[in-house]
mmCIF file of N, CA and C in Angstrom:
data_model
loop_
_atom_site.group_PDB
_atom_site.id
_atom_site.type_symbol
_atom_site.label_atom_id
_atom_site.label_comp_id
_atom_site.label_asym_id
_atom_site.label_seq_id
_atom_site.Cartn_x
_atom_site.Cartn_y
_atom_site.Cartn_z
ATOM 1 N N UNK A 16 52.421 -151.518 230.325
ATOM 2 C CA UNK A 16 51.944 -150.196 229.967
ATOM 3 C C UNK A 16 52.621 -149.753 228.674
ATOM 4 N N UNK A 17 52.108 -149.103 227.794
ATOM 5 C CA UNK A 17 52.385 -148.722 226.738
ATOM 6 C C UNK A 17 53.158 -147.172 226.248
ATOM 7 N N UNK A 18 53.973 -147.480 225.632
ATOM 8 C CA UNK A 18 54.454 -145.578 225.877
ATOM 9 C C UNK A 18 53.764 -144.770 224.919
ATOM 10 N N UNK A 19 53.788 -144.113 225.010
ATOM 11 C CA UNK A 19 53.143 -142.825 223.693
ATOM 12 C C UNK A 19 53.913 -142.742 222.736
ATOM 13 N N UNK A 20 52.792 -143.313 221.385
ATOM 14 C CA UNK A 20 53.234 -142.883 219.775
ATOM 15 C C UNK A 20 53.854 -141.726 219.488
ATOM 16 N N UNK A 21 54.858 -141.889 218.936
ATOM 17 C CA UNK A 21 55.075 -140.449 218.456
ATOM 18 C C UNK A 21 53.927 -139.581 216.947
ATOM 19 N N UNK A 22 53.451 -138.332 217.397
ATOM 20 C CA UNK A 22 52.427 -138.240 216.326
ATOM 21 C C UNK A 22 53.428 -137.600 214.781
ATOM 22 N N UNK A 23 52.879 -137.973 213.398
ATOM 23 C CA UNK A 23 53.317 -137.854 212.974
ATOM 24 C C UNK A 23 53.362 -136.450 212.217
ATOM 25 N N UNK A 24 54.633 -136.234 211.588
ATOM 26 C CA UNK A 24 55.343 -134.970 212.111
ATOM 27 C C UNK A 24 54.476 -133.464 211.086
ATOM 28 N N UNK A 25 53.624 -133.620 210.469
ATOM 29 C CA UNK A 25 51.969 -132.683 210.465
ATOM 30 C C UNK A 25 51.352 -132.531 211.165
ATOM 31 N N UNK A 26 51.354 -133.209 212.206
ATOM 32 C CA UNK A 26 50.563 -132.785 213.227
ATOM 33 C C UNK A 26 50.968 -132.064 214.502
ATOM 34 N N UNK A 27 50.036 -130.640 214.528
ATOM 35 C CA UNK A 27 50.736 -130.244 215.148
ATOM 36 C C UNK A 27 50.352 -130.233 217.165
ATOM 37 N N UNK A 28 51.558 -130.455 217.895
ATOM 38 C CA UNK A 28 51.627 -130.735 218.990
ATOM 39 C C UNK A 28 51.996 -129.356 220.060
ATOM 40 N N UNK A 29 51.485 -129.829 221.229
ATOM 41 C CA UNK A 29 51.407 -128.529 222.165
ATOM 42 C C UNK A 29 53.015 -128.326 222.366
ATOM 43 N N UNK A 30 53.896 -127.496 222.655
ATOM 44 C CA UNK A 30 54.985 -127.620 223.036
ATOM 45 C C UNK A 30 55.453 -126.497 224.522
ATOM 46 N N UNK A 31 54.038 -125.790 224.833
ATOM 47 C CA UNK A 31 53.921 -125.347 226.160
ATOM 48 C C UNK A 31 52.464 -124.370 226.484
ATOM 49 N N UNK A 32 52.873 -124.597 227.980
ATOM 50 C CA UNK A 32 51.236 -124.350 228.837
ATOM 51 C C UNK A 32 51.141 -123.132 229.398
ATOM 52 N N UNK A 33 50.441 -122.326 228.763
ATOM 53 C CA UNK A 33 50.294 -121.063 229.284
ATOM 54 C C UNK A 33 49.174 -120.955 230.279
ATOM 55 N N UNK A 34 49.470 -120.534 231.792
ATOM 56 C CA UNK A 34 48.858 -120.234 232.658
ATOM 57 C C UNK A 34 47.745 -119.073 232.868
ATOM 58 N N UNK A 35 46.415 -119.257 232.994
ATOM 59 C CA UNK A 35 45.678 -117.818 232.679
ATOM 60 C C UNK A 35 46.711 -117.287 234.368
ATOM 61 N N UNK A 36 46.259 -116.180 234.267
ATOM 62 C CA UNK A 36 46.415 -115.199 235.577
ATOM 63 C C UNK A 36 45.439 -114.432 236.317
ATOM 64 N N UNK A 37 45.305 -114.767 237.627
ATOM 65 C CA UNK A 37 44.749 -114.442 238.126
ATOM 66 C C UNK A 37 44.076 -113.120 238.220
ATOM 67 N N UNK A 38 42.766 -112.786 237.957
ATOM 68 C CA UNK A 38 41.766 -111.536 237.553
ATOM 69 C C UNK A 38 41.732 -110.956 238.924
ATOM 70 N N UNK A 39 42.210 -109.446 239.043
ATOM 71 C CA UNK A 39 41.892 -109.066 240.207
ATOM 72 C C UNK A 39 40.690 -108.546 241.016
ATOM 73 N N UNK A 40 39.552 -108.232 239.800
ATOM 74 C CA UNK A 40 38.529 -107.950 239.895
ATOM 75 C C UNK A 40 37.445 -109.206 239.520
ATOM 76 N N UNK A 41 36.380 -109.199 239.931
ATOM 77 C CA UNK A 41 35.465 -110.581 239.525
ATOM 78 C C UNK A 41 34.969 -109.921 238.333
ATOM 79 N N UNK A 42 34.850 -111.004 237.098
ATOM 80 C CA UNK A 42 34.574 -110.762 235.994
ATOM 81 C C UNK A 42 32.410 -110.769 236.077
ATOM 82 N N UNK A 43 32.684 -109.437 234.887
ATOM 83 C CA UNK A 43 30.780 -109.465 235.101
ATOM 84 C C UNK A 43 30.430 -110.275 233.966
ATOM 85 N N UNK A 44 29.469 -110.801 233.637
ATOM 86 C CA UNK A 44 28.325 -111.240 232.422
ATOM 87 C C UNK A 44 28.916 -110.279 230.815
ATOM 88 N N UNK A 45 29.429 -111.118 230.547
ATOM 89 C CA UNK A 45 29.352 -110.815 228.744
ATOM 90 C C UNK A 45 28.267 -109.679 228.544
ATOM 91 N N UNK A 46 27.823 -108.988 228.168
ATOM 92 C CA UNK A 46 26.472 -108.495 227.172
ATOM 93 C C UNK A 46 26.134 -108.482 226.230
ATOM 94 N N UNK A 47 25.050 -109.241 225.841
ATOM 95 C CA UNK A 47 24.673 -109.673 224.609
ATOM 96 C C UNK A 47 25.443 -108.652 223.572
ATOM 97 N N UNK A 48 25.488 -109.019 222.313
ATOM 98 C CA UNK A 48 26.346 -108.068 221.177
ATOM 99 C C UNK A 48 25.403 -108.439 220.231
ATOM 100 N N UNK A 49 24.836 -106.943 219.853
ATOM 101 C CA UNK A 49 23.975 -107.876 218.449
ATOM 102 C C UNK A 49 24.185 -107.677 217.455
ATOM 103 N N UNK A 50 23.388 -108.584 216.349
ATOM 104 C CA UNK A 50 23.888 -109.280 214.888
ATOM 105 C C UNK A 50 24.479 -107.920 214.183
ATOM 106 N N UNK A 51 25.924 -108.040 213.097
ATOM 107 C CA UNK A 51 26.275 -107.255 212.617
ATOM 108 C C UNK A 51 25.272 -105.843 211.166
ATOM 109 N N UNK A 52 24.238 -107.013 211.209
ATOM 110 C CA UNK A 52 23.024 -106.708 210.135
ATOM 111 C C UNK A 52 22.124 -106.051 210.966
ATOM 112 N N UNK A 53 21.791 -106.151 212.211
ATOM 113 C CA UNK A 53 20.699 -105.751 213.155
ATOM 114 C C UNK A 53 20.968 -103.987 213.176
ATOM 115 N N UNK A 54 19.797 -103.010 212.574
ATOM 116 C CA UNK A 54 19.955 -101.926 212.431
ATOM 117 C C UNK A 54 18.764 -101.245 213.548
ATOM 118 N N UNK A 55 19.022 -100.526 214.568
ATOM 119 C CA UNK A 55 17.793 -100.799 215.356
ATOM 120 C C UNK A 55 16.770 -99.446 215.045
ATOM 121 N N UNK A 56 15.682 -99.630 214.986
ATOM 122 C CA UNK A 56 14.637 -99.018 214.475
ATOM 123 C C UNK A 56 15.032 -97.388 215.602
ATOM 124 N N UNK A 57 14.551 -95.892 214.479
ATOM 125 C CA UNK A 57 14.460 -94.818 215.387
ATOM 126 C C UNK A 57 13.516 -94.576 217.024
ATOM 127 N N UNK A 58 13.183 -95.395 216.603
ATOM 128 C CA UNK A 58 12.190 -95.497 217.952
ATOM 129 C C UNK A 58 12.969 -95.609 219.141
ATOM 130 N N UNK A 59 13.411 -96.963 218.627
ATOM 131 C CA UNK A 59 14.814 -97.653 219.825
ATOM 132 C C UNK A 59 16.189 -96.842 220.121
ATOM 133 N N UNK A 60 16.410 -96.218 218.922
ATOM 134 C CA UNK A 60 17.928 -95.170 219.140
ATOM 135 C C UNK A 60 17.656 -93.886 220.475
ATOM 136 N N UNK A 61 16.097 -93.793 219.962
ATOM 137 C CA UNK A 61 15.777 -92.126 220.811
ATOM 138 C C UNK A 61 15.290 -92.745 221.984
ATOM 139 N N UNK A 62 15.084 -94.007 221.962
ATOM 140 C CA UNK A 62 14.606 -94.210 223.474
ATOM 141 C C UNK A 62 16.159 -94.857 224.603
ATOM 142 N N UNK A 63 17.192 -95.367 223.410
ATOM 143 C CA UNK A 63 18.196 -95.681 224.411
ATOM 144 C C UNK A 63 19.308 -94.778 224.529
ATOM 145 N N UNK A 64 18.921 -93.939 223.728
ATOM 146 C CA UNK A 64 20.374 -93.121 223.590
ATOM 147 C C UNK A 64 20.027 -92.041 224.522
ATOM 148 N N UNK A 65 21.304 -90.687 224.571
ATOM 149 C CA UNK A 65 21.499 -90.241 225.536
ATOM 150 C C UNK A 65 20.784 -89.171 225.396
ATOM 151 N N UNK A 66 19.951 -88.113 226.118
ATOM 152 C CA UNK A 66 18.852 -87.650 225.623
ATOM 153 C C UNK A 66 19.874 -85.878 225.688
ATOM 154 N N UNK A 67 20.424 -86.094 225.796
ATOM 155 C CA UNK A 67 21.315 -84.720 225.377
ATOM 156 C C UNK A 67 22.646 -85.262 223.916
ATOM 157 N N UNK A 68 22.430 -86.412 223.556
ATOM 158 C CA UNK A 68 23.146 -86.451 222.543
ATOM 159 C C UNK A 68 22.090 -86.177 220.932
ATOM 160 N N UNK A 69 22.874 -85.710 220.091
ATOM 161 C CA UNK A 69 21.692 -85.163 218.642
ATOM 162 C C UNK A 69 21.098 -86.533 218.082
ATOM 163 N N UNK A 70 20.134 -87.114 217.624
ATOM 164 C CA UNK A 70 19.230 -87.456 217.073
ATOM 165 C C UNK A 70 20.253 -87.799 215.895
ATOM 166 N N UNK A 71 20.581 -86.642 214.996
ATOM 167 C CA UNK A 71 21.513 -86.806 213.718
ATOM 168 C C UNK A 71 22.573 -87.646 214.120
ATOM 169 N N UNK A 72 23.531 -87.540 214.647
ATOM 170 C CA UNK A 72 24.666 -87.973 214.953
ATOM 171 C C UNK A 72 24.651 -89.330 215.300
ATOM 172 N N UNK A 73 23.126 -89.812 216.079
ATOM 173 C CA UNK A 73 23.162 -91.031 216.258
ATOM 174 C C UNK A 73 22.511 -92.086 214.617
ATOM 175 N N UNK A 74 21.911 -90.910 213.654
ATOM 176 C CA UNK A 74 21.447 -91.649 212.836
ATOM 177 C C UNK A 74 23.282 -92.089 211.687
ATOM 178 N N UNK A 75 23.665 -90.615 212.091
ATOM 179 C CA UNK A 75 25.028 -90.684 210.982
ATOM 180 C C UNK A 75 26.065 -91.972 211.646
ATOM 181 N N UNK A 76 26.120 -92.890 212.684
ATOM 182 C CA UNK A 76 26.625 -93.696 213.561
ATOM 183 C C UNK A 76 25.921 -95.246 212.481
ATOM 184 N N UNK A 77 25.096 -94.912 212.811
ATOM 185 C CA UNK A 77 24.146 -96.154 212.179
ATOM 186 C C UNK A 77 24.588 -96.531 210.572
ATOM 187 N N UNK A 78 24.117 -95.509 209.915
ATOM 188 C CA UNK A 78 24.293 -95.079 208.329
ATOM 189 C C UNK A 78 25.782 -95.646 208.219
ATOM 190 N N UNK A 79 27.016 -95.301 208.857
ATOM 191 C CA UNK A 79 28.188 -95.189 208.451
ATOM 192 C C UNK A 79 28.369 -96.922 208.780
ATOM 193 N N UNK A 80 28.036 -97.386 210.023
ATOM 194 C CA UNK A 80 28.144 -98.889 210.149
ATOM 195 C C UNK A 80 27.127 -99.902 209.470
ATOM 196 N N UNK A 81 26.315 -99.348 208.486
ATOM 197 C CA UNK A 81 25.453 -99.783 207.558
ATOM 198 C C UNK A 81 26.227 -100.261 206.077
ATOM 199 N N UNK A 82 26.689 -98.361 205.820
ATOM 200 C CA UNK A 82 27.394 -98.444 204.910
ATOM 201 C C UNK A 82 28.903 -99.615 204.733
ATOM 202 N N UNK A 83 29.643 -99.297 206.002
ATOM 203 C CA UNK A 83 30.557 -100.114 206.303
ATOM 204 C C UNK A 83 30.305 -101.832 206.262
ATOM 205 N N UNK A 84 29.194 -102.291 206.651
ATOM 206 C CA UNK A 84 28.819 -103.517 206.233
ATOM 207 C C UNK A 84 28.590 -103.740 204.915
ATOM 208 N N UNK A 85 27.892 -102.933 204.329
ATOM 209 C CA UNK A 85 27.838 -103.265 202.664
ATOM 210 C C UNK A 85 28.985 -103.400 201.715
ATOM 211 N N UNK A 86 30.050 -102.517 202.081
ATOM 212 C CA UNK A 86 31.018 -102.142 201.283
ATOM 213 C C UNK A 86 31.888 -103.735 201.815
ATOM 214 N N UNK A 87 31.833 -104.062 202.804
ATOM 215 C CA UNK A 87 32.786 -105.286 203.307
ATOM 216 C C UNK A 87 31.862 -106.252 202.303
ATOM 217 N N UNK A 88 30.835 -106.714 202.453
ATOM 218 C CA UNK A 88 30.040 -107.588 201.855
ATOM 219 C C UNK A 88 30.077 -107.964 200.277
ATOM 220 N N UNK A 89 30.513 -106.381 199.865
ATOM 221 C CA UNK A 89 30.570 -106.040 198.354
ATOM 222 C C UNK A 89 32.074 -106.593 197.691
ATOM 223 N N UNK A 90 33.152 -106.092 199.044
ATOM 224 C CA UNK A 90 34.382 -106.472 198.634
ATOM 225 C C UNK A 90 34.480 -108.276 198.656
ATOM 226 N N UNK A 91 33.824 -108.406 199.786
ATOM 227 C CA UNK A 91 34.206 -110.385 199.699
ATOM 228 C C UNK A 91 33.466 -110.812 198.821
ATOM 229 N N UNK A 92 32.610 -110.360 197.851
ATOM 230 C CA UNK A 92 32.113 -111.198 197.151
ATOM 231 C C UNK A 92 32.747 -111.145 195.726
ATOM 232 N N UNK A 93 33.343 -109.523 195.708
ATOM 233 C CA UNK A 93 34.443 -109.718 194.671
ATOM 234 C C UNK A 93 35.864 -110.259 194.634
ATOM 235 N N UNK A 94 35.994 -110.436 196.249
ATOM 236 C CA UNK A 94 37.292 -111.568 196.227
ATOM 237 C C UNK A 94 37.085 -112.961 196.129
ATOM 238 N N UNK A 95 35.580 -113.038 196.414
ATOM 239 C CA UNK A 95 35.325 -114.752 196.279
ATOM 240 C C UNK A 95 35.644 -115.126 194.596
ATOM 241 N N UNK A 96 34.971 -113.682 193.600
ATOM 242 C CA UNK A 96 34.884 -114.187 192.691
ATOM 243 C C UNK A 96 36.471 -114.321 191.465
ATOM 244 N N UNK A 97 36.978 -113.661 191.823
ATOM 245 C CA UNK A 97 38.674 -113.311 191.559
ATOM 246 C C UNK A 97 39.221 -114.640 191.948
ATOM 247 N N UNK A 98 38.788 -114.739 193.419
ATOM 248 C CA UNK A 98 39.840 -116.261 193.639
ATOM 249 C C UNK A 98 39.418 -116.921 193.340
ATOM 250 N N UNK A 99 37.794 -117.374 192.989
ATOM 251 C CA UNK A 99 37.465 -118.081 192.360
ATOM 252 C C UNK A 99 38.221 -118.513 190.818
ATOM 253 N N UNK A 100 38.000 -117.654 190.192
ATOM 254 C CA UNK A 100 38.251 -117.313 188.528
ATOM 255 C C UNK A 100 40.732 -118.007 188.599
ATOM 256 N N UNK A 101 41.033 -116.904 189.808
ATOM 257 C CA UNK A 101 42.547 -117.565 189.716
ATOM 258 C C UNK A 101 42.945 -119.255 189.772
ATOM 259 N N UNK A 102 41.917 -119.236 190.764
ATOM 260 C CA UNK A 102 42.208 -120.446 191.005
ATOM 261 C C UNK A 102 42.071 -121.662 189.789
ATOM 262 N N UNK A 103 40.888 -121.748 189.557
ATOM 263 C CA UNK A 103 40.445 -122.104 187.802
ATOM 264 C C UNK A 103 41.320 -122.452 187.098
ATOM 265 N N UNK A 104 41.835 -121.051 187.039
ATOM 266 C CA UNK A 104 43.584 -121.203 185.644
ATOM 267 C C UNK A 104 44.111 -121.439 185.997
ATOM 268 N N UNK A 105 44.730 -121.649 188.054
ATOM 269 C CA UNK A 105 45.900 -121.836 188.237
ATOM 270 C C UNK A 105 46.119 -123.844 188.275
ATOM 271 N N UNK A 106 44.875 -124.113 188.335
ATOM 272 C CA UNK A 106 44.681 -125.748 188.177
ATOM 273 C C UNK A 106 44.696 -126.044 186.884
ATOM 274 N N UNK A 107 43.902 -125.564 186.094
ATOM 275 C CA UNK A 107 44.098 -125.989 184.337
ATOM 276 C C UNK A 107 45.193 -126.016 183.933
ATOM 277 N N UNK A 108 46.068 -124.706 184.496
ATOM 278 C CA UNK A 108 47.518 -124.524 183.988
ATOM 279 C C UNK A 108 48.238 -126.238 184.549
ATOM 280 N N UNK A 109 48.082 -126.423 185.870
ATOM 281 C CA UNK A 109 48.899 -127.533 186.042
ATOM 282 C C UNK A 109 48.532 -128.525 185.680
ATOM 283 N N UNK A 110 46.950 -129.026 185.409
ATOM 284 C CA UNK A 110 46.520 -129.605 185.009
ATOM 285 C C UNK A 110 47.149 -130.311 182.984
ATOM 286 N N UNK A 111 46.835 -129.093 182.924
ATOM 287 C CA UNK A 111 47.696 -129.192 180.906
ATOM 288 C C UNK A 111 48.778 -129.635 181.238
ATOM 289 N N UNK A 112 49.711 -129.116 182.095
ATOM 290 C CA UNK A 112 51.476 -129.330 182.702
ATOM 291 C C UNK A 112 51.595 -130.356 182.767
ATOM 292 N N UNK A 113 51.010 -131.329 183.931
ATOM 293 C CA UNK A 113 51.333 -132.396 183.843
ATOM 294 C C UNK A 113 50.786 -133.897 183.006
ATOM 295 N N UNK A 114 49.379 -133.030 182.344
ATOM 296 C CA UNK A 114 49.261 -134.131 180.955
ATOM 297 C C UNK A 114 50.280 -134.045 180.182
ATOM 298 N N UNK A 115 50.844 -132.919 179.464
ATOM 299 C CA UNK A 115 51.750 -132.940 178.756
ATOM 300 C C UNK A 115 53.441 -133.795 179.065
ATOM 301 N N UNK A 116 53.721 -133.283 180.430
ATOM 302 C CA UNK A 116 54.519 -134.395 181.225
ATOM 303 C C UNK A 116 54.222 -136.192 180.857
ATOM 304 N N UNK A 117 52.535 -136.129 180.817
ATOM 305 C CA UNK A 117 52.248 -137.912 180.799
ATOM 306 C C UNK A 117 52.557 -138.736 179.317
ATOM 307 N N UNK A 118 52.351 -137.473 178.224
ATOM 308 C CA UNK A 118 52.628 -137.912 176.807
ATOM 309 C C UNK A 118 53.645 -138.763 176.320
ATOM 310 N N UNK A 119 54.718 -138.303 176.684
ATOM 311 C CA UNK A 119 55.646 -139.601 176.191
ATOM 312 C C UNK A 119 55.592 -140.812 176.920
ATOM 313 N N UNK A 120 55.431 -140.960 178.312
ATOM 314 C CA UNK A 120 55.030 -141.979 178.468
ATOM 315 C C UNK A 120 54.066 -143.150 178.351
ATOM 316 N N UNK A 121 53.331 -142.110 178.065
ATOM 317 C CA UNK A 121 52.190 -142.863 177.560
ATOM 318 C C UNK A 121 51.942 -143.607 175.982
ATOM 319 N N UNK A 122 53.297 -142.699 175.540
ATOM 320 C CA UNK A 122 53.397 -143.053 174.184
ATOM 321 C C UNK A 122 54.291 -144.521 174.211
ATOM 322 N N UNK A 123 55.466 -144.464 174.810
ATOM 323 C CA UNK A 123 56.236 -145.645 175.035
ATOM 324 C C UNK A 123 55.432 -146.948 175.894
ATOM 325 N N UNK A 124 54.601 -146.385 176.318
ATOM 326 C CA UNK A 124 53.330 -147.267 176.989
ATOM 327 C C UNK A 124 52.529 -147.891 175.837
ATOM 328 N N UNK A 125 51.910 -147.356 175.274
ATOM 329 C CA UNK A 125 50.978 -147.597 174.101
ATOM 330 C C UNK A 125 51.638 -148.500 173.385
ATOM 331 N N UNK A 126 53.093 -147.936 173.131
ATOM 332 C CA UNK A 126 53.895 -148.336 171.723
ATOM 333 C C UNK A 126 54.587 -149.989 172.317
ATOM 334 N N UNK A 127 54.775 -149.987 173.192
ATOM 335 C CA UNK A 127 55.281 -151.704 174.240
ATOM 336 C C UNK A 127 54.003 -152.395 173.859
ATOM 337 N N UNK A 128 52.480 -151.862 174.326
ATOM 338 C CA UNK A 128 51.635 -152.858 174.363
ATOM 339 C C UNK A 128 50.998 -153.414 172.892
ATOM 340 N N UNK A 129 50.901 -152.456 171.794
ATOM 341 C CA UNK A 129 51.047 -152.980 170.895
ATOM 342 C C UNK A 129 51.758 -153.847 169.736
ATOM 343 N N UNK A 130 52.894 -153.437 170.259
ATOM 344 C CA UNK A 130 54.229 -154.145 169.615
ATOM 345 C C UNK A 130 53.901 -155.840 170.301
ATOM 346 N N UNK A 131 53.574 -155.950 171.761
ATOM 347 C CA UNK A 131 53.525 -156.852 172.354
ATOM 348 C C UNK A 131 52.247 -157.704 171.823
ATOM 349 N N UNK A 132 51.035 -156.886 171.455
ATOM 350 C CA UNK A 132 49.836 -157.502 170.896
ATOM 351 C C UNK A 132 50.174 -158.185 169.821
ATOM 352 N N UNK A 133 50.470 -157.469 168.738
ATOM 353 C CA UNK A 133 50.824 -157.751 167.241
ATOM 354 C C UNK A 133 52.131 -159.116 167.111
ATOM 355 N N UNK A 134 52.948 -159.096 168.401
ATOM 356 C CA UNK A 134 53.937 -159.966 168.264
ATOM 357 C C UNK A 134 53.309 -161.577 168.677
ATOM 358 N N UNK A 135 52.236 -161.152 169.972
ATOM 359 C CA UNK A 135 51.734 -162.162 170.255
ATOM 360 C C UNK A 135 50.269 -163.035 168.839
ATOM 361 N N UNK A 136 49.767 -162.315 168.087
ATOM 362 C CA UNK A 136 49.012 -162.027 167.219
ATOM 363 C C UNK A 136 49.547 -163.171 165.945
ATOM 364 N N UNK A 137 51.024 -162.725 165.742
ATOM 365 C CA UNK A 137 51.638 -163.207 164.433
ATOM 366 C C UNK A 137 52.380 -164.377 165.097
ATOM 367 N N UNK A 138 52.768 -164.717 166.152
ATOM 368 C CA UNK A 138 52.983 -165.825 166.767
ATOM 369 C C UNK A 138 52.041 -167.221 166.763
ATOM 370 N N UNK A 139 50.742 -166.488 167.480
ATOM 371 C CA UNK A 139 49.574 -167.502 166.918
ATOM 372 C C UNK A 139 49.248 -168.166 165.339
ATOM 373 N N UNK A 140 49.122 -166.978 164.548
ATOM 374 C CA UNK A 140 49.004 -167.247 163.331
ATOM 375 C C UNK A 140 49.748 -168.472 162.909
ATOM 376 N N UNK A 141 51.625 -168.087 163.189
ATOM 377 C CA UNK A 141 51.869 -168.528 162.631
ATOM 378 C C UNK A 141 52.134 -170.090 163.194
ATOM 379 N N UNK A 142 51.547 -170.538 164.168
ATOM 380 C CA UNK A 142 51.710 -171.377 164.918
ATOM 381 C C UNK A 142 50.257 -172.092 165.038
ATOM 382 N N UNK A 143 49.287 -171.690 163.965
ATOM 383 C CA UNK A 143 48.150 -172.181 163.505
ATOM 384 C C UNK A 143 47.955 -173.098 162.157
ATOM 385 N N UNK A 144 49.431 -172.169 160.954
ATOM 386 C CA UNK A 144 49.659 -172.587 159.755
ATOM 387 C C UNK A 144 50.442 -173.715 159.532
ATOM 388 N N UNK A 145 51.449 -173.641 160.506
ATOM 389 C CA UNK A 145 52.091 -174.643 160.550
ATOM 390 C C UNK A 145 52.514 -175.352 162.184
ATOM 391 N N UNK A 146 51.405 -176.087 161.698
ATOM 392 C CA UNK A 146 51.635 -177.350 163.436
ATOM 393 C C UNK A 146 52.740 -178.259 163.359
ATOM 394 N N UNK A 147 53.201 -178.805 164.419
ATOM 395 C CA UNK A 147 54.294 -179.261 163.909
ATOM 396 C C UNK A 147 53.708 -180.945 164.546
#
C-alpha cells in the first residue's frame, strides 16, 4: 500500500472539519429570487403588493433598485477600464525594466560570438593561403 504524497506546498490543503449543526426547525424550499435586471411591470406590483400599501412608494422601491443597478454597472465598467489602462503601464514599465536589465548581456553575448566568428573566419583563411 502506498502512503500519501505530500501536496506541494501552493496547494492549498484542508487543515479542519467543520460540522454543520443540527437545524431545529425543518428547513422550507428556497424561493425563487429573481434576476437583478428583472423590473416587474405595474400591473404585477399592484396586483402583488399590499393593497393598503401606496402605489408611489412601491414605484420609488423599484426606481431606487433600478437606479442602484445602473450606478453599480456604471462604476465596474469604469474600474474595468482604470485597471485595465494600470495594468498596461504597470507591465510595459517592467517590461522596459527588464529589457534594459538584458542589454549588457546581450552585448557581451553578441560581442563573444562575433569575436568567435571572425577568429574562426581568419583562421580558415589563413589556413587556405598557406597549406602546409
Amino acid at each position: 500500500m502506498q502512503t500519501p504524497r505530500t501536496p506541494p506546498r501552493f496547494v492549498p490543503t484542508l487543515t479542519e472539519v467543520v460540522q454543520n449543526e443540527p437545524v431545529s426547525s425543518p428547513m422550507s424550499p428556497p424561493e425563487p429570487v429573481a434576476p437583478a435586471a428583472f423590473v416587474p411591470a405595474l400591473s404585477q406590483l399592484s396586483a402583488e403588493s399590499d393593497p393598503t400599501a401606496e402605489p408611489k412608494a412601491m414605484l420609488d422601491v423599484v426606481a431606487t433598485e433600478t437606479l442602484e443597478d445602473q450606478i453599480i454597472h456604471r462604476v465596474m465598467q469604469r474600474v474595468d477600464l482604470s485597471l485595465e489602462q494600470r495594468l498596461q503601464q504597470a507591465v510595459s514599465a517592467m517590461v522596459l525594466a527588464q529589457t534594459q536589465l538584458l542589454v549588457p548581456r546581450l552585448r557581451e553575448e553578441i560581442e563573444f560570438v562575433v569575436r568567435q566568428s571572425v577568429s574562426d573566419a581568419v583562421a580558415d583563411e589563413l589556413a587556405t593561403r598557406n597549406p602546409r
